Structure formats: structure tokens, C-alpha cells
CSV table of C-alpha atoms and ligand atoms in Angstrom, one decimal:
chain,number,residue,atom,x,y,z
A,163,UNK,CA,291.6,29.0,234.4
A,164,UNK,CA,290.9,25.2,233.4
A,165,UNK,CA,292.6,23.5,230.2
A,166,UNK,CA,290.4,20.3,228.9
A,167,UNK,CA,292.7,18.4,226.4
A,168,UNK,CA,291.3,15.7,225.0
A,169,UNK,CA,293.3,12.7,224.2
A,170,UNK,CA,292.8,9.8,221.9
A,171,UNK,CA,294.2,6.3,222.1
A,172,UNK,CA,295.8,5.6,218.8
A,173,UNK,CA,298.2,3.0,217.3
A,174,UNK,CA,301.7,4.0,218.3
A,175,UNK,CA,303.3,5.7,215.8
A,176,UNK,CA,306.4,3.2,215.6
A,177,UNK,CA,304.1,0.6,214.5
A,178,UNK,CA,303.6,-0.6,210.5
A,179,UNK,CA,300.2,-0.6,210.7
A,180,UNK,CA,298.8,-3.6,208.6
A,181,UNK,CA,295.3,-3.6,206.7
A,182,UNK,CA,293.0,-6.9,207.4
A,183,UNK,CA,293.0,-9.5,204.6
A,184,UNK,CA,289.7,-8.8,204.0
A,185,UNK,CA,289.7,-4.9,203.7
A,186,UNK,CA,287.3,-4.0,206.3
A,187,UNK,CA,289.6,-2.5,208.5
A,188,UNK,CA,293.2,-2.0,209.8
A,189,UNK,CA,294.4,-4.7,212.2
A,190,UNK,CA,294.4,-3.7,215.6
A,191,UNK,CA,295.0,-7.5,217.4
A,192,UNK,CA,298.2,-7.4,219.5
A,193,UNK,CA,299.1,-3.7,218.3
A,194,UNK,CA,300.6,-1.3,221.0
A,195,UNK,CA,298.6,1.2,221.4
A,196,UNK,CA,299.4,5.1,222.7
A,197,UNK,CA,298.9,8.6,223.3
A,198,UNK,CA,298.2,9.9,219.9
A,199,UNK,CA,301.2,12.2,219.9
A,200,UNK,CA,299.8,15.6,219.1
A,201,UNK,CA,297.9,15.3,221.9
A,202,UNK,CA,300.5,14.5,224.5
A,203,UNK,CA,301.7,18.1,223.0
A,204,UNK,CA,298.1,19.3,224.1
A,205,UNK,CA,298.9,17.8,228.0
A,206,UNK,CA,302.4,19.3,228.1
A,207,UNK,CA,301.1,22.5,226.9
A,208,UNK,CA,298.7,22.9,229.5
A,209,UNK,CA,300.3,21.3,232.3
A,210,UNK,CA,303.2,24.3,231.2
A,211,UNK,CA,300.8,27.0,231.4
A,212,UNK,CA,299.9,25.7,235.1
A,213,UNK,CA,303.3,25.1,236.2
A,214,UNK,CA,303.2,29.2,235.4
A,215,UNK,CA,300.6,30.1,237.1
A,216,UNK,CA,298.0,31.0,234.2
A,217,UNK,CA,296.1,27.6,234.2
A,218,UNK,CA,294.5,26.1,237.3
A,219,UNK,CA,293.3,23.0,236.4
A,220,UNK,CA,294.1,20.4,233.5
A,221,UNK,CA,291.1,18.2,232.9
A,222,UNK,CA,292.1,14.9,230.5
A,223,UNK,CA,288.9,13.7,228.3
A,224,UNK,CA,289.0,10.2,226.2
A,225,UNK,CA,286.3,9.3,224.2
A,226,UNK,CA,286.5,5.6,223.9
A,227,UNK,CA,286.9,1.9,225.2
A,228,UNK,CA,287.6,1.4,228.7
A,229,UNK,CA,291.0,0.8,227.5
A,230,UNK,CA,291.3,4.1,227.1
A,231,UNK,CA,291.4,4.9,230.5
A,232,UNK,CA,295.4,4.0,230.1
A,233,UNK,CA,295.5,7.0,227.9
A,234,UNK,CA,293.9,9.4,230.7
A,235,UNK,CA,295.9,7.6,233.4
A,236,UNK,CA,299.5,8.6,230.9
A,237,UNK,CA,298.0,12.4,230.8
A,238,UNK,CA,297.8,12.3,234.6
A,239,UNK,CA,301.1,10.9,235.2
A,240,UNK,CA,302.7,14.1,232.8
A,241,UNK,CA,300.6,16.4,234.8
A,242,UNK,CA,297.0,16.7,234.4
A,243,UNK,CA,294.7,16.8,237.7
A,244,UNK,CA,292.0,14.9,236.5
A,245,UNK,CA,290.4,12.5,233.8
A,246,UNK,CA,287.2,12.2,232.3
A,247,UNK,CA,286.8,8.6,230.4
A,248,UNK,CA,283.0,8.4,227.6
A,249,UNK,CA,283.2,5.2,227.5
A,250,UNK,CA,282.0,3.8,224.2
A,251,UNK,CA,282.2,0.7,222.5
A,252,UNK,CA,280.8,2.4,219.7
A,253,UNK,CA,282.9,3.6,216.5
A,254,UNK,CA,283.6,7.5,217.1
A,255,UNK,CA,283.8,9.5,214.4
A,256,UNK,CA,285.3,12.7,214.8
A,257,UNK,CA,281.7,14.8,215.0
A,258,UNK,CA,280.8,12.0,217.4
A,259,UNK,CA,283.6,13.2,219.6
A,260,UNK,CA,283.0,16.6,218.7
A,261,UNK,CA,279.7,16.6,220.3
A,262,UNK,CA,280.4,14.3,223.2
A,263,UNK,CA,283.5,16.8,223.8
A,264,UNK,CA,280.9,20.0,224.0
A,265,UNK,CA,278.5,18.4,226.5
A,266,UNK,CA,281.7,17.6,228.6
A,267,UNK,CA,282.8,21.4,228.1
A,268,UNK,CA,278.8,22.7,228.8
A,269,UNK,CA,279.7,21.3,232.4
A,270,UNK,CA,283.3,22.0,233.1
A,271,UNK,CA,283.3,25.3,231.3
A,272,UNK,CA,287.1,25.6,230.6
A,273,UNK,CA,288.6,28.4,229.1
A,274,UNK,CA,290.9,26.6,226.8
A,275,UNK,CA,290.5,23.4,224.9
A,276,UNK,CA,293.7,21.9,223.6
A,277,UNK,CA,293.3,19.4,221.5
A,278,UNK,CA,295.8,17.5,219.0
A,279,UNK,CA,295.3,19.0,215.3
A,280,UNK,CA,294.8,15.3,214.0
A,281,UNK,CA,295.1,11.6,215.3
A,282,UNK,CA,297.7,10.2,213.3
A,283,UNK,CA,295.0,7.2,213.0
A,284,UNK,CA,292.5,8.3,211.1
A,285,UNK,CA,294.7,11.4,210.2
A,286,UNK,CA,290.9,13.4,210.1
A,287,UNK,CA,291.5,16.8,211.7
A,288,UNK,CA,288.5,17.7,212.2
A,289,UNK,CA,287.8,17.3,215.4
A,290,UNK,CA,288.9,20.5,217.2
A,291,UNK,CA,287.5,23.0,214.2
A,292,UNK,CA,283.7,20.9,214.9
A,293,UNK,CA,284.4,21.3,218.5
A,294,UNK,CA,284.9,25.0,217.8
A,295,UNK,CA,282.1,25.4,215.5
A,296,UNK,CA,279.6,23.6,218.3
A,297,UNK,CA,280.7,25.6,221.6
A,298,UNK,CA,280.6,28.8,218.9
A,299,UNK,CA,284.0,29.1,220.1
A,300,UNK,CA,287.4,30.8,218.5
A,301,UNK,CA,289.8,28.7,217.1
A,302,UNK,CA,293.6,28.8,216.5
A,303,UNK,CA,294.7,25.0,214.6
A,304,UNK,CA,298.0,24.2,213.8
A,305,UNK,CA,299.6,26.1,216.9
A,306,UNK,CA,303.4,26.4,217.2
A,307,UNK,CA,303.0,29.0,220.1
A,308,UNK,CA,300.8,30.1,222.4
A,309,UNK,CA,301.0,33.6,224.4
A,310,UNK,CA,298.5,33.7,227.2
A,311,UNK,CA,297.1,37.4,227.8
A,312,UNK,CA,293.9,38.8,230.0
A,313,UNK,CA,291.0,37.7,228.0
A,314,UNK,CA,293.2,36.8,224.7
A,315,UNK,CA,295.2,33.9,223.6
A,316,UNK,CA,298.0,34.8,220.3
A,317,UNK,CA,298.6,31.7,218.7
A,318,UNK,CA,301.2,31.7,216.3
A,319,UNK,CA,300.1,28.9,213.5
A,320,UNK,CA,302.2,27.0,211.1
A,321,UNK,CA,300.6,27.7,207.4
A,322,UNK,CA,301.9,26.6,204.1
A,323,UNK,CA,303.8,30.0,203.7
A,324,UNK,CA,305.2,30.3,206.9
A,325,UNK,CA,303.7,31.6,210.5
A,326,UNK,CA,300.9,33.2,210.9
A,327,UNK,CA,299.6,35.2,214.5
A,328,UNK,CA,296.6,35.2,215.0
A,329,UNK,CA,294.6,36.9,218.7
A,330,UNK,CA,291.2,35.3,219.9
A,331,UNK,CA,289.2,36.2,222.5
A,332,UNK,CA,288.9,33.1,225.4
A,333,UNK,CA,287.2,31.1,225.9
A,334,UNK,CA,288.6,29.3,222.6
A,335,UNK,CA,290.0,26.0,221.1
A,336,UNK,CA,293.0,25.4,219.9
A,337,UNK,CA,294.7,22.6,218.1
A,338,UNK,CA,298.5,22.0,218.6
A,339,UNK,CA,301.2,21.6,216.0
A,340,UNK,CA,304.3,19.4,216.0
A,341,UNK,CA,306.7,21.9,216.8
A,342,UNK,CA,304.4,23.4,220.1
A,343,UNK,CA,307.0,21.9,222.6
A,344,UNK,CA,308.7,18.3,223.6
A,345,UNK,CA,306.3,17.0,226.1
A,346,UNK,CA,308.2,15.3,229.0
A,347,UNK,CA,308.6,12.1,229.4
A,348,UNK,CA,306.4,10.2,232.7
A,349,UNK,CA,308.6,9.5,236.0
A,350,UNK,CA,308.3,6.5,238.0
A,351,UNK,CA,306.9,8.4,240.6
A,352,UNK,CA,304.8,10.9,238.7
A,353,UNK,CA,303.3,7.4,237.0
A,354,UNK,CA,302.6,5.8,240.7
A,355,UNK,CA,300.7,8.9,241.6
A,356,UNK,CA,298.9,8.9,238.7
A,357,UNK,CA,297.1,6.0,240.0
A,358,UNK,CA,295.8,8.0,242.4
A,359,UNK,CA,294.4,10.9,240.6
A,360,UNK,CA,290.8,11.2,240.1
A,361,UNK,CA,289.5,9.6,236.5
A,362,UNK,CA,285.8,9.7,236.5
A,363,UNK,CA,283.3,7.8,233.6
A,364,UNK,CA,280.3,8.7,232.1
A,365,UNK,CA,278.7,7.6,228.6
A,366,UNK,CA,277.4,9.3,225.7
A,367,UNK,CA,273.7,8.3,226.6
A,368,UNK,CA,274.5,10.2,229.9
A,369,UNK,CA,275.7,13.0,228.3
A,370,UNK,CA,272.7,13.0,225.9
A,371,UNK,CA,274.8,12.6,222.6
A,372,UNK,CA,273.7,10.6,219.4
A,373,UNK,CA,277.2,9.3,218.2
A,374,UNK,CA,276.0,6.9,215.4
A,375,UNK,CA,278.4,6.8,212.6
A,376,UNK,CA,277.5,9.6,209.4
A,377,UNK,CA,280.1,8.0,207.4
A,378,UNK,CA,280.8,4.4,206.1
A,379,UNK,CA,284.2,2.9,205.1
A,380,UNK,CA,283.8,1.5,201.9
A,381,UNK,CA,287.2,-0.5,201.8
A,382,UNK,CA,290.8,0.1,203.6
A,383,UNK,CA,293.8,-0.9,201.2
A,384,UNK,CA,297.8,-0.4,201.9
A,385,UNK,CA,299.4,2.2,199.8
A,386,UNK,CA,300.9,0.4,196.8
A,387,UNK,CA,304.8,-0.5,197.1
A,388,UNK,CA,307.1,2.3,196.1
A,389,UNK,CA,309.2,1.4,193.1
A,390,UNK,CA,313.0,1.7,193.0
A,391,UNK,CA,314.8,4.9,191.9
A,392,UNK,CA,316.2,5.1,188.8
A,393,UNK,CA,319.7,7.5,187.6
A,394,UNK,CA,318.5,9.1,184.5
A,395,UNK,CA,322.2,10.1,182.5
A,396,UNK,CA,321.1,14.0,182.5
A,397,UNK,CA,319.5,16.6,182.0
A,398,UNK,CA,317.8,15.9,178.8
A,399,UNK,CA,317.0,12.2,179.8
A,400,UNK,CA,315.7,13.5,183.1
A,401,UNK,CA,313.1,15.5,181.2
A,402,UNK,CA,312.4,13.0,178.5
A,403,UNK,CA,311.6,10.3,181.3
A,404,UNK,CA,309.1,12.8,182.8
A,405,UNK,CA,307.4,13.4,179.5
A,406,UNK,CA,307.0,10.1,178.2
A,407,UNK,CA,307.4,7.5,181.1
A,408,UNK,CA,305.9,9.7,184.2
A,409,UNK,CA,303.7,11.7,181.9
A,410,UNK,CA,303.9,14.5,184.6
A,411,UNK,CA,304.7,16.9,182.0
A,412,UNK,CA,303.6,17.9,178.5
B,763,LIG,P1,291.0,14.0,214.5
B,763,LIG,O1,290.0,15.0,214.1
B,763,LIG,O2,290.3,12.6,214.5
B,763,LIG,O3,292.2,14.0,213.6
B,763,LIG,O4,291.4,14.3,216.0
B,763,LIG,C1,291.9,15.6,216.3
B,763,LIG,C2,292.1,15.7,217.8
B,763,LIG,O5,290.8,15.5,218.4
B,763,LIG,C3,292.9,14.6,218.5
B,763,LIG,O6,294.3,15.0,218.4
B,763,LIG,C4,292.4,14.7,219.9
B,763,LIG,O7,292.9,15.8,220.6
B,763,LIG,C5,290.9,14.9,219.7
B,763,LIG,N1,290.2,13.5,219.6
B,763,LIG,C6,289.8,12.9,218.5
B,763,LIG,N2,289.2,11.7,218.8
B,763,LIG,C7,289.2,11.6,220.2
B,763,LIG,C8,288.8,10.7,221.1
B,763,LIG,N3,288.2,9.5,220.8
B,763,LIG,N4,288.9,11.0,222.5
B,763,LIG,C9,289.5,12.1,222.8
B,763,LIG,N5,289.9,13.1,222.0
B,763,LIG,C10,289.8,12.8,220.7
């Protein structure tokens, strides 16, 4: 059985990401970059499900900069066999990736895609459920577990009132959640033979997909500053101050 998991290079998640003076975007000079973290979830699930025997082959895909061949090269060094790099200079949008993720799938035909549930850059999540949609696929998003059986896949997803279980037939997609597993962190050794793992590049014109941008930013802007807490003296206050100052109640 082959796992793709597709992995996107994102700003790292410890960094205060900064909006550019004029608006037109979010300030990427000198910012380090990583493994959007949901999908290094994706990897270790996969590279689990082969270290048991159910999965044969885990096949990293990025969809990106040639830069983002450090993304594949950090999926190989926590397990997976191979990479696939699209390079693109291009913006991809998540249907972009969406489609240049099915015509990789048309030719690998794997019998689970594990993808992150969202890239905590553009924070989208969308790009799994289009995936599905396109291959005509099941999908299971927000997984928290997955139990592998003959034909089947249960994933067990995190919904607002609590777990739901949920049995689709494979091939299918599904999108991990945070609490999925603690991927593993990369050895020295497992990184050096990384290096030596196959990573292979095509392009979206090879694979025959149109990924101009369906969407325009109109303006980025920081959230505004949160104001300081205030003690209200008790109960009453507390309500009065949310009728007349917050207005949040009538
Ligand atoms: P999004 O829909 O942008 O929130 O992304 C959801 C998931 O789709 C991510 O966690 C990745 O697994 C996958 N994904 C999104 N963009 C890319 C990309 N450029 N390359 C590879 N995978 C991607």
C-alpha cells in the first residue's frame, strides 16, 4: 500500500509573523521557514503505518519553490522513501495544489493520501477536501486516529462536540488533526541518509495543470493590539460593563 503526504513549506510556527508596510503581503525576508506542522503529523503517520507492516511506500509531494525541496528532504529524513518536488514559482492556491496533487496521485495511485488539515500559513483547509472532491475520493478531515482494515480505513475525527468515527472505503484522503501522534524528531544519521534518498521534480506544465490564481488578496493587516484586562468589582458591574461598554449583551 503507498501513503503520498504532501507537505508544504510554511513559516515556522515560533515566528511573529510581520505584515509588509505596504499591505501587500506578509514578510517573508530572513524568516525561518519549516515543515508546516500538521503535515509532519501526515509523515509520522505514514511512516507508522509502514514501520507495521500495512503501508509500503511513503511518497513526500511539495508543491512549490525549489526551496521546498528542504521540506521533502526533512520528510525523508523522518522516514519517507521518496520525494516528489512541482516546482513553481508561481503563487499556489490551495485548488492549485489540489489539482497538481491529483495528477501526481493519477500516476502513483496511492491508496492513502495524508495530508495536513490546514497550513498554519494561510490557515485555508481546503486543500485535502478539493483533493478528495477531484480524485472522487473518501475523506476523513480532522483525524485523531486512524485504524487500518482490508479495504477500510476508521478514522476517528475531532468535531466541535467531541469524536466522531467515521469508516471509508480506500482508496481515500485524509487530513490529520493535532492530536494524531508526536512525530519524531530527525537523527543525525537518518538526516545524512536523507541525502540520499530519491527526490524527483516535475512542473505543473508537465503535469498539465493550470494553477493561475482564482483569488486576489485585496490587503493583509495585523490583528489590532489586544487591550488590557480590566477587574470589574462584581457581579453586577461585570454585567453592567457588558451591556453598556462591550455592548455584547442587551
Ligand atoms: P491548506 O488547505 O492550504 O490549509 O493546506 C492543507 C494541507 O494541504 C497542508 O497541510 C498540506 O498537507 C497540503 N498542502 C497545501 N499546500 C501545499 C503545497 N504547496 N505543497 C504540498 N502540500 C500542500
Amino acid at each position: 500500500m503507498k501513503v503520498i503526504v504532501p507537505v508544504k513549506r510554511v513559516i515556522d510556527y515560533n515566528v511573529k509573523v510581520r505584515v509588509k508596510s505596504d499591505g501587500s503581503g506578509v514578510d517573508l525576508a530572513n524568516v525561518k521557514m519549516a515543515v508546516n506542522p500538521f503535515d509532519e503529523i501526515a509523515v509520522e503517520e505514514a511512516v507508522r503505518l509502514k514501520e507495521a507492516g500495512i503501508a509500503t511506500e511513503v511518497v513526500a509531494v511539495s508543491c512549490g519553490p525549489s526551496v521546498c525541496q528542504e521540506s521533502l528532504r526533512t520528510a525523508l529524513a523522518l522516514g519517507a522513501d521518496r520525494a516528489i518536488l512541482v516546482e513553481s514559482d508561481s503563487e499556489l492556491q490551495p485548488l492549485a495544489v489540489a489539482k497538481l496533487l491529483k495528477a501526481v496521485c493519477d500516476k502513483e495511485q496511492p491508496t492513502l493520501v495524508i495530508c495536513g488539515k490546514q497550513a498554519i500559513d494561510d490557515d485555508a483547509n481546503q486543500t485535502g477536501q478539493m483533493l478528495a472532491a477531484l480524485m472522487n475520493r473518501p475523506q476523513g478531515t480532522f483525524a485523531s486516529k486512524l485504524v487500518l482494515g482490508d479495504g477500510k480505513v476508521q478514522v476517528t475525527r475531532e468535531v466541535d462536540g467531541g469524536l466522531e468515527t467515521v469508516e471509508l472505503m480506500l482508496p481515500a484522503v485524509i487530513t490529520t488533526d493535532l492530536r494524531l501522534n508526536e512525530p519524531r524528531y530527525a537523527t543525525l544519521p537518518n538526516i545524512m541518509k536523507a541525502k540520499k534518498k530519491p527526490l524527483e521534480t516535475t512542473t505543473p506544465a508537465a503535469l498539465g495543470v493550470d494553477v493561475a490564481p482564482r483569488l486576489s488578496h485585496s490587503r493583509f493587516a495585523e490583528p489590532p493590539k489586544r487591550a488590557g484586562g480590566k477587574k470589574v468589582a462584581d457581579v453586577a458591574d461585570l454585567v453592567d460593563k457588558l451591556r453598556n461598554e462591550a455592548k455584547v449583551i442587551a
